[in-house]
């Protein structure tokens, strides 16, 4: 069962993400990052690659694509907050750019 990250454990897990452009959302236990690509096809291709991993891990982003920009929000709905799955998917998304 996925667990919500505790205040004690979340620091080391999230800090590398913050160092790489992710930020906390003000009123949610969630992280967000905006990815900007060269064009729409690059953006959509990246979304496709990320979607394959999301489906494999059964952990899905909240995201919005406008032209070459993709706004991503990650949180774990089942625990109403951040879990290790969010950090895992965020790392994967960064690696796919
Ligand atoms: C039934 C299904 O396994 C669950 O709804 C999965 C699907 N993808 C998910 N994605 C995210 N971000 N959080 C979840 O809690 C979640 N749960």
PDB file of C-alpha atoms and ligand atoms in Angstrom:
ATOM      1  CA  UNK A   1       0.000   0.000   0.000  1.00  0.00           C
ATOM      2  CA  UNK A   2       1.376   3.419  -0.974  1.00  0.00           C
ATOM      3  CA  UNK A   3       1.870   5.741   2.006  1.00  0.00           C
ATOM      4  CA  UNK A   4       1.835   9.517   2.211  1.00  0.00           C
ATOM      5  CA  UNK A   5       5.332  10.899   2.675  1.00  0.00           C
ATOM      6  CA  UNK A   6       5.941  11.917   6.273  1.00  0.00           C
ATOM      7  CA  UNK A   7       7.524  15.236   7.185  1.00  0.00           C
ATOM      8  CA  UNK A   8      10.640  13.314   8.280  1.00  0.00           C
ATOM      9  CA  UNK A   9      11.126  11.287   5.088  1.00  0.00           C
ATOM     10  CA  UNK A  10      10.058  13.727   2.383  1.00  0.00           C
ATOM     11  CA  UNK A  11      13.069  16.062   2.572  1.00  0.00           C
ATOM     12  CA  UNK A  12      15.773  13.856   1.034  1.00  0.00           C
ATOM     13  CA  UNK A  13      13.309  12.506  -1.501  1.00  0.00           C
ATOM     14  CA  UNK A  14      11.990  15.859  -2.705  1.00  0.00           C
ATOM     15  CA  UNK A  15      15.041  18.117  -2.439  1.00  0.00           C
ATOM     16  CA  UNK A  16      16.690  16.779  -5.638  1.00  0.00           C
ATOM     17  CA  UNK A  17      13.440  17.507  -7.444  1.00  0.00           C
ATOM     18  CA  UNK A  18      13.304  21.056  -6.087  1.00  0.00           C
ATOM     19  CA  UNK A  19      16.899  21.459  -7.270  1.00  0.00           C
ATOM     20  CA  UNK A  20      15.672  20.442 -10.732  1.00  0.00           C
ATOM     21  CA  UNK A  21      12.821  22.892 -11.096  1.00  0.00           C
ATOM     22  CA  UNK A  22       9.944  21.197  -9.277  1.00  0.00           C
ATOM     23  CA  UNK A  23       8.070  23.228  -6.693  1.00  0.00           C
ATOM     24  CA  UNK A  24       5.420  22.577  -4.064  1.00  0.00           C
ATOM     25  CA  UNK A  25       1.891  23.738  -4.855  1.00  0.00           C
ATOM     26  CA  UNK A  26       0.645  26.267  -2.294  1.00  0.00           C
ATOM     27  CA  UNK A  27      -2.645  24.717  -1.242  1.00  0.00           C
ATOM     28  CA  UNK A  28      -2.027  21.041  -2.042  1.00  0.00           C
ATOM     29  CA  UNK A  29       0.406  18.370  -0.997  1.00  0.00           C
ATOM     30  CA  UNK A  30       1.619  18.142  -4.581  1.00  0.00           C
ATOM     31  CA  UNK A  31       4.566  19.124  -6.764  1.00  0.00           C
ATOM     32  CA  UNK A  32       4.517  20.901 -10.093  1.00  0.00           C
ATOM     33  CA  UNK A  33       6.842  21.687 -12.952  1.00  0.00           C
ATOM     34  CA  UNK A  34       6.348  23.298 -16.355  1.00  0.00           C
ATOM     35  CA  UNK A  35       8.212  21.701 -19.250  1.00  0.00           C
ATOM     36  CA  UNK A  36       8.800  23.753 -22.388  1.00  0.00           C
ATOM     37  CA  UNK A  37       9.803  22.012 -25.610  1.00  0.00           C
ATOM     38  CA  UNK A  38      10.876  23.174 -29.066  1.00  0.00           C
ATOM     39  CA  UNK A  39       7.455  22.505 -30.587  1.00  0.00           C
ATOM     40  CA  UNK A  40       4.159  20.703 -30.124  1.00  0.00           C
ATOM     41  CA  UNK A  41       5.368  17.384 -31.529  1.00  0.00           C
ATOM     42  CA  UNK A  42       8.305  17.315 -29.121  1.00  0.00           C
ATOM     43  CA  UNK A  43       5.962  18.110 -26.244  1.00  0.00           C
ATOM     44  CA  UNK A  44       3.462  15.462 -27.221  1.00  0.00           C
ATOM     45  CA  UNK A  45       6.199  12.897 -27.838  1.00  0.00           C
ATOM     46  CA  UNK A  46       7.522  13.503 -24.336  1.00  0.00           C
ATOM     47  CA  UNK A  47       4.003  13.135 -22.939  1.00  0.00           C
ATOM     48  CA  UNK A  48       3.669   9.840 -24.782  1.00  0.00           C
ATOM     49  CA  UNK A  49       6.891   8.495 -23.293  1.00  0.00           C
ATOM     50  CA  UNK A  50       5.888   9.666 -19.819  1.00  0.00           C
ATOM     51  CA  UNK A  51       2.415   8.172 -20.241  1.00  0.00           C
ATOM     52  CA  UNK A  52       3.896   4.741 -20.912  1.00  0.00           C
ATOM     53  CA  UNK A  53       5.792   4.880 -17.614  1.00  0.00           C
ATOM     54  CA  UNK A  54       2.770   6.255 -15.780  1.00  0.00           C
ATOM     55  CA  UNK A  55       0.651   3.386 -17.016  1.00  0.00           C
ATOM     56  CA  UNK A  56       3.368   0.827 -16.231  1.00  0.00           C
ATOM     57  CA  UNK A  57       3.556   2.103 -12.662  1.00  0.00           C
ATOM     58  CA  UNK A  58      -0.202   2.762 -12.420  1.00  0.00           C
ATOM     59  CA  UNK A  59       0.560   6.282 -11.264  1.00  0.00           C
ATOM     60  CA  UNK A  60      -0.721   9.114 -13.412  1.00  0.00           C
ATOM     61  CA  UNK A  61       0.043  12.817 -13.702  1.00  0.00           C
ATOM     62  CA  UNK A  62      -2.340  15.713 -13.749  1.00  0.00           C
ATOM     63  CA  UNK A  63      -1.070  17.622 -16.766  1.00  0.00           C
ATOM     64  CA  UNK A  64      -2.067  20.288 -19.286  1.00  0.00           C
ATOM     65  CA  UNK A  65      -0.515  20.772 -22.705  1.00  0.00           C
ATOM     66  CA  UNK A  66      -0.756  24.029 -24.637  1.00  0.00           C
ATOM     67  CA  UNK A  67       1.324  24.017 -27.856  1.00  0.00           C
ATOM     68  CA  UNK A  68       4.962  23.381 -26.723  1.00  0.00           C
ATOM     69  CA  UNK A  69       4.326  23.683 -22.980  1.00  0.00           C
ATOM     70  CA  UNK A  70       3.311  20.921 -20.564  1.00  0.00           C
ATOM     71  CA  UNK A  71       2.282  21.840 -17.024  1.00  0.00           C
ATOM     72  CA  UNK A  72       2.599  18.818 -14.728  1.00  0.00           C
ATOM     73  CA  UNK A  73       1.178  18.286 -11.245  1.00  0.00           C
ATOM     74  CA  UNK A  74       2.047  15.131  -9.312  1.00  0.00           C
ATOM     75  CA  UNK A  75       0.272  13.897  -6.223  1.00  0.00           C
ATOM     76  CA  UNK A  76      -1.131  10.577  -5.045  1.00  0.00           C
ATOM     77  CA  UNK A  77      -4.910  10.678  -4.980  1.00  0.00           C
ATOM     78  CA  UNK A  78      -5.222   7.455  -2.970  1.00  0.00           C
ATOM     79  CA  UNK A  79      -3.428   9.047  -0.008  1.00  0.00           C
ATOM     80  CA  UNK A  80      -4.437  12.644  -0.735  1.00  0.00           C
ATOM     81  CA  UNK A  81      -0.850  13.802  -0.815  1.00  0.00           C
ATOM     82  CA  UNK A  82       2.680  13.111  -1.963  1.00  0.00           C
ATOM     83  CA  UNK A  83       4.049   9.567  -1.985  1.00  0.00           C
ATOM     84  CA  UNK A  84       7.256   7.973  -3.202  1.00  0.00           C
ATOM     85  CA  UNK A  85       5.483   7.270  -6.493  1.00  0.00           C
ATOM     86  CA  UNK A  86       5.292  10.979  -7.209  1.00  0.00           C
ATOM     87  CA  UNK A  87       9.040  11.368  -6.696  1.00  0.00           C
ATOM     88  CA  UNK A  88       9.650   8.315  -8.857  1.00  0.00           C
ATOM     89  CA  UNK A  89       7.513   9.617 -11.713  1.00  0.00           C
ATOM     90  CA  UNK A  90       9.020  13.102 -11.412  1.00  0.00           C
ATOM     91  CA  UNK A  91      12.544  11.662 -11.746  1.00  0.00           C
ATOM     92  CA  UNK A  92      11.441   9.673 -14.759  1.00  0.00           C
ATOM     93  CA  UNK A  93       9.814  12.711 -16.385  1.00  0.00           C
ATOM     94  CA  UNK A  94      13.012  14.716 -15.925  1.00  0.00           C
ATOM     95  CA  UNK A  95      15.050  11.891 -17.445  1.00  0.00           C
ATOM     96  CA  UNK A  96      12.831  11.775 -20.537  1.00  0.00           C
ATOM     97  CA  UNK A  97      13.441  15.393 -21.564  1.00  0.00           C
TER      98      UNK A  97
HETATM   99  C1  LIG B   1      -7.511   2.161  -9.367  1.00  0.00           C
HETATM  100  C2  LIG B   1      -6.138   2.726  -9.755  1.00  0.00           C
HETATM  101  O1  LIG B   1      -5.148   1.759  -9.475  1.00  0.00           O
HETATM  102  C3  LIG B   1      -5.837   3.943  -8.901  1.00  0.00           C
HETATM  103  O2  LIG B   1      -6.887   4.875  -9.077  1.00  0.00           O
HETATM  104  C4  LIG B   1      -4.496   4.619  -9.266  1.00  0.00           C
HETATM  105  C5  LIG B   1      -4.439   5.138 -10.679  1.00  0.00           C
HETATM  106  N1  LIG B   1      -3.461   6.214 -10.852  1.00  0.00           N
HETATM  107  C6  LIG B   1      -3.152   7.044  -9.832  1.00  0.00           C
HETATM  108  N2  LIG B   1      -2.440   8.161 -10.052  1.00  0.00           N
HETATM  109  C7  LIG B   1      -2.191   9.036  -9.051  1.00  0.00           C
HETATM  110  N3  LIG B   1      -1.484  10.161  -9.297  1.00  0.00           N
HETATM  111  N4  LIG B   1      -2.632   8.800  -7.824  1.00  0.00           N
HETATM  112  C8  LIG B   1      -3.339   7.720  -7.481  1.00  0.00           C
HETATM  113  O3  LIG B   1      -3.719   7.550  -6.321  1.00  0.00           O
HETATM  114  C9  LIG B   1      -3.623   6.754  -8.520  1.00  0.00           C
HETATM  115  N5  LIG B   1      -4.297   5.641  -8.290  1.00  0.00           N
END
